Amino acid sequence: MLVPNQSSTAPLPFLLLGIPGLEDAHAWISIPFCFMYIMALLGNSTVLLAVRLDRTLHEPMYYFISMLAVIDLIFTTAVVPKMLSIFWLGSRQIAFQACFTQMFFIHTFTAVESGVLLAMSFDRYVAICNPLRYISILSQARAAQIGLLSLARGAAVMAPLMCLLTSLPYCGDRVVPHSYCEHMAVVELACADPSVSHLYSVIVATLLVGTDSVFITFSYGMILRSVLRLPSRGARLKSLSTCGSHVSVILLFYMGGLLSMYLQMFSLGLAPHTRVLVADFYLTVPAMLNPLIYGMKTKQIRDGIFRLLEQLPRLRFSAAH
């Protein structure tokens, strides 16, 4: 008879399969994920350094971009190192607490990123539609407060879900057909009815994503209307270019998230490894592309990175002496 995890002993670990059905190709699959992880580390760290060291970038918009860079670093570091250990070393076991900690970080910072994207849309709305009041409405301190509020909101909505999930008994072989502790894949292993946690997660996801996306759409709708009224063609192009990078990141985040979520909920006749790969790419591809989008679309960030690269030889020379 199988005994659930609620006993006097420590909870048993879970086993991650990696990419189900493609175990023989794990070594080859690891190559793009390793490359994306390295690029995400380098790109996001460069953005953070550029904003930190260049005083011309000490403005709310660039602080929000820095917050996204930190979120991308957390996303990838929470998932990819363990994923690579599965691909390279066959290290499939993950402790019970580590599994839910990983899940907490992934879902919490998904909610935090949604909040930061909403803050970025509000920032651009104020800058373009009410430029004379920008400094009074969005100061550096207020940008930091918004970031902390987004973090608090994400943690507050995820903590009850983690309590619900960890209180469930988990039986059987505890094999998770995924390369990380994906919420739905883990819950399917529960020996009790998980309907309460399902209902809570659906309500929270709908309220957070639905509310944020509605306000983001409204903000950029108002921005577009204001931009099209600008008399100068150069001013219109500059405003559209700045907002274009933000919209690209928003579309990448929401469309990728919705695709990943629906494929986990409904198989649609797809092979299990296809759904797992989509979920894995959702957590790694945006983290790699976001710094590139900022660098290509946001001139100030691009110039700041160039100035940082120009300063590196002088910094190394000063450190050596």
Tab-separated table of N, CA, C and O in Angstrom, residues 64-116:
chain	number	residue	atom	x	y	z
A	64	PHE	N	12.770	50.212	-14.745
A	64	PHE	CA	11.836	49.130	-15.050
A	64	PHE	C	12.488	48.092	-15.969
A	64	PHE	O	12.272	46.884	-15.808
A	65	ILE	N	13.282	48.555	-16.934
A	65	ILE	CA	14.006	47.633	-17.802
A	65	ILE	C	14.990	46.804	-16.972
A	65	ILE	O	15.160	45.599	-17.201
A	66	SER	N	15.632	47.415	-15.989
A	66	SER	CA	16.535	46.688	-15.093
A	66	SER	C	15.783	45.634	-14.292
A	66	SER	O	16.287	44.527	-14.069
A	67	MET	N	14.577	45.974	-13.863
A	67	MET	CA	13.765	44.999	-13.132
A	67	MET	C	13.458	43.791	-14.003
A	67	MET	O	13.517	42.635	-13.540
A	68	LEU	N	13.146	44.021	-15.275
A	68	LEU	CA	12.895	42.903	-16.185
A	68	LEU	C	14.151	42.054	-16.354
A	68	LEU	O	14.073	40.826	-16.452
A	69	ALA	N	15.316	42.713	-16.398
A	69	ALA	CA	16.574	41.972	-16.519
A	69	ALA	C	16.793	41.075	-15.303
A	69	ALA	O	17.220	39.924	-15.438
A	70	VAL	N	16.504	41.582	-14.108
A	70	VAL	CA	16.640	40.778	-12.883
A	70	VAL	C	15.668	39.601	-12.921
A	70	VAL	O	16.030	38.464	-12.575
A	71	ILE	N	14.428	39.849	-13.349
A	71	ILE	CA	13.429	38.776	-13.444
A	71	ILE	C	13.890	37.697	-14.416
A	71	ILE	O	13.770	36.496	-14.137
A	72	ASP	N	14.433	38.105	-15.566
A	72	ASP	CA	14.924	37.133	-16.543
A	72	ASP	C	16.058	36.290	-15.966
A	72	ASP	O	16.125	35.073	-16.217
A	73	LEU	N	16.949	36.913	-15.208
A	73	LEU	CA	18.037	36.169	-14.584
A	73	LEU	C	17.504	35.153	-13.575
A	73	LEU	O	17.999	34.020	-13.483
A	74	ILE	N	16.479	35.547	-12.816
A	74	ILE	CA	15.886	34.631	-11.831
A	74	ILE	C	15.175	33.485	-12.533
A	74	ILE	O	15.310	32.311	-12.143
A	75	PHE	N	14.388	33.801	-13.570
A	75	PHE	CA	13.689	32.767	-14.332
A	75	PHE	C	14.652	31.690	-14.814
A	75	PHE	O	14.466	30.488	-14.557
A	76	THR	N	15.677	32.124	-15.544
A	76	THR	CA	16.570	31.164	-16.169
A	76	THR	C	17.397	30.392	-15.142
A	76	THR	O	17.612	29.186	-15.295
A	77	THR	N	17.830	31.073	-14.081
A	77	THR	CA	18.644	30.401	-13.065
A	77	THR	C	17.817	29.418	-12.245
A	77	THR	O	18.345	28.415	-11.743
A	78	ALA	N	16.523	29.674	-12.113
A	78	ALA	CA	15.650	28.756	-11.384
A	78	ALA	C	15.396	27.467	-12.170
A	78	ALA	O	15.082	26.429	-11.577
A	79	VAL	N	15.550	27.520	-13.493
A	79	VAL	CA	15.164	26.387	-14.327
A	79	VAL	C	16.339	25.723	-15.034
A	79	VAL	O	16.508	24.497	-14.974
A	80	VAL	N	17.172	26.508	-15.714
A	80	VAL	CA	18.147	25.934	-16.653
A	80	VAL	C	19.241	25.101	-15.977
A	80	VAL	O	19.563	24.012	-16.477
A	81	PRO	N	19.876	25.539	-14.869
A	81	PRO	CA	20.926	24.685	-14.281
A	81	PRO	C	20.442	23.279	-13.928
A	81	PRO	O	21.144	22.294	-14.209
A	82	LYS	N	19.252	23.171	-13.346
A	82	LYS	CA	18.720	21.845	-13.039
A	82	LYS	C	18.409	21.083	-14.314
A	82	LYS	O	18.655	19.861	-14.414
A	83	MET	N	17.874	21.787	-15.321
A	83	MET	CA	17.578	21.158	-16.595
A	83	MET	C	18.844	20.576	-17.225
A	83	MET	O	18.856	19.446	-17.712
A	84	LEU	N	19.929	21.347	-17.203
A	84	LEU	CA	21.185	20.881	-17.785
A	84	LEU	C	21.769	19.711	-17.003
A	84	LEU	O	22.407	18.825	-17.578
A	85	SER	N	21.562	19.706	-15.687
A	85	SER	CA	22.056	18.574	-14.896
A	85	SER	C	21.314	17.287	-15.259
A	85	SER	O	21.884	16.193	-15.187
A	86	ILE	N	20.048	17.428	-15.667
A	86	ILE	CA	19.294	16.258	-16.142
A	86	ILE	C	19.852	15.796	-17.477
A	86	ILE	O	20.092	14.613	-17.702
A	87	PHE	N	20.068	16.757	-18.383
A	87	PHE	CA	20.535	16.420	-19.728
A	87	PHE	C	21.948	15.841	-19.717
A	87	PHE	O	22.250	14.909	-20.461
A	88	TRP	N	22.833	16.408	-18.900
A	88	TRP	CA	24.246	16.029	-18.926
A	88	TRP	C	24.591	14.907	-17.954
A	88	TRP	O	25.399	14.034	-18.265
A	89	LEU	N	24.001	14.966	-16.756
A	89	LEU	CA	24.415	14.045	-15.694
A	89	LEU	C	23.348	13.009	-15.341
A	89	LEU	O	23.613	12.117	-14.526
A	90	GLY	N	22.163	13.140	-15.923
A	90	GLY	CA	21.079	12.231	-15.557
A	90	GLY	C	20.593	12.442	-14.145
A	90	GLY	O	20.013	11.537	-13.533
A	91	SER	N	20.820	13.655	-13.602
A	91	SER	CA	20.430	13.963	-12.220
A	91	SER	C	18.956	14.363	-12.178
A	91	SER	O	18.614	15.545	-12.140
A	92	ARG	N	18.087	13.360	-12.176
A	92	ARG	CA	16.648	13.606	-12.287
A	92	ARG	C	15.985	13.923	-10.948
A	92	ARG	O	14.912	14.503	-10.907
A	93	GLN	N	16.582	13.533	-9.878
A	93	GLN	CA	15.936	13.691	-8.568
A	93	GLN	C	15.957	15.147	-8.119
A	93	GLN	O	16.950	15.844	-8.264
A	94	ILE	N	14.822	15.596	-7.580
A	94	ILE	CA	14.726	16.930	-7.000
A	94	ILE	C	13.951	16.809	-5.689
A	94	ILE	O	12.897	16.153	-5.630
A	95	ALA	N	14.479	17.381	-4.641
A	95	ALA	CA	13.860	17.276	-3.317
A	95	ALA	C	12.468	17.895	-3.313
A	95	ALA	O	12.160	18.790	-4.110
A	96	PHE	N	11.628	17.388	-2.432
A	96	PHE	CA	10.247	17.870	-2.319
A	96	PHE	C	10.220	19.382	-2.124
A	96	PHE	O	9.520	20.112	-2.843
A	97	GLN	N	11.006	19.886	-1.155
A	97	GLN	CA	11.015	21.328	-0.885
A	97	GLN	C	11.601	22.112	-2.053
A	97	GLN	O	11.109	23.191	-2.396
A	98	ALA	N	12.652	21.569	-2.684
A	98	ALA	CA	13.279	22.259	-3.811
A	98	ALA	C	12.324	22.358	-4.987
A	98	ALA	O	12.316	23.368	-5.712
A	99	CYS	N	11.522	21.335	-5.189
A	99	CYS	CA	10.555	21.335	-6.289
A	99	CYS	C	9.551	22.470	-6.135
A	99	CYS	O	9.307	23.244	-7.069
A	100	PHE	N	8.998	22.616	-4.947
A	100	PHE	CA	7.993	23.662	-4.740
A	100	PHE	C	8.635	25.044	-4.618
A	100	PHE	O	7.995	26.053	-4.921
A	101	THR	N	9.884	25.097	-4.181
A	101	THR	CA	10.594	26.376	-4.187
A	101	THR	C	10.805	26.854	-5.615
A	101	THR	O	10.605	28.031	-5.939
A	102	GLN	N	11.224	25.936	-6.490
A	102	GLN	CA	11.381	26.275	-7.901
A	102	GLN	C	10.061	26.746	-8.498
A	102	GLN	O	10.006	27.760	-9.207
A	103	MET	N	8.988	26.029	-8.197
A	103	MET	CA	7.670	26.401	-8.701
A	103	MET	C	7.248	27.777	-8.188
A	103	MET	O	6.703	28.601	-8.941
A	104	PHE	N	7.540	28.048	-6.912
A	104	PHE	CA	7.187	29.342	-6.320
A	104	PHE	C	7.903	30.479	-7.044
A	104	PHE	O	7.290	31.498	-7.376
A	105	PHE	N	9.198	30.306	-7.294
A	105	PHE	CA	9.962	31.361	-7.964
A	105	PHE	C	9.445	31.593	-9.384
A	105	PHE	O	9.304	32.739	-9.823
A	106	ILE	N	9.159	30.519	-10.109
A	106	ILE	CA	8.702	30.661	-11.492
A	106	ILE	C	7.388	31.425	-11.551
A	106	ILE	O	7.243	32.411	-12.296
A	107	HIS	N	6.411	31.008	-10.760
A	107	HIS	CA	5.088	31.625	-10.844
A	107	HIS	C	5.049	33.000	-10.174
A	107	HIS	O	4.336	33.900	-10.626
A	108	THR	N	5.806	33.162	-9.100
A	108	THR	CA	5.853	34.476	-8.455
A	108	THR	C	6.410	35.520	-9.404
A	108	THR	O	5.836	36.605	-9.578
A	109	PHE	N	7.523	35.195	-10.047
A	109	PHE	CA	8.141	36.192	-10.905
A	109	PHE	C	7.445	36.318	-12.256
A	109	PHE	O	7.666	37.299	-12.971
A	110	THR	N	6.597	35.359	-12.610
A	110	THR	CA	5.700	35.578	-13.744
A	110	THR	C	4.724	36.698	-13.403
A	110	THR	O	4.476	37.604	-14.223
A	111	ALA	N	4.161	36.658	-12.189
A	111	ALA	CA	3.259	37.717	-11.749
A	111	ALA	C	3.996	39.040	-11.597
A	111	ALA	O	3.465	40.103	-11.942
A	112	VAL	N	5.249	38.996	-11.088
A	112	VAL	CA	6.033	40.227	-10.938
A	112	VAL	C	6.312	40.856	-12.297
A	112	VAL	O	6.189	42.073	-12.473
A	113	GLU	N	6.666	40.034	-13.284
A	113	GLU	CA	6.942	40.573	-14.623
A	113	GLU	C	5.706	41.217	-15.223
A	113	GLU	O	5.790	42.260	-15.866
A	114	SER	N	4.547	40.609	-15.002
A	114	SER	CA	3.309	41.212	-15.496
A	114	SER	C	3.102	42.583	-14.869
A	114	SER	O	2.713	43.545	-15.542
A	115	GLY	N	3.387	42.706	-13.575
A	115	GLY	CA	3.255	43.995	-12.898
A	115	GLY	C	4.243	45.023	-13.414
A	115	GLY	O	3.910	46.206	-13.583
A	116	VAL	N	5.490	44.598	-13.688
A	116	VAL	CA	6.494	45.515	-14.204
A	116	VAL	C	6.136	45.978	-15.619
A	116	VAL	O	6.328	47.145	-15.970
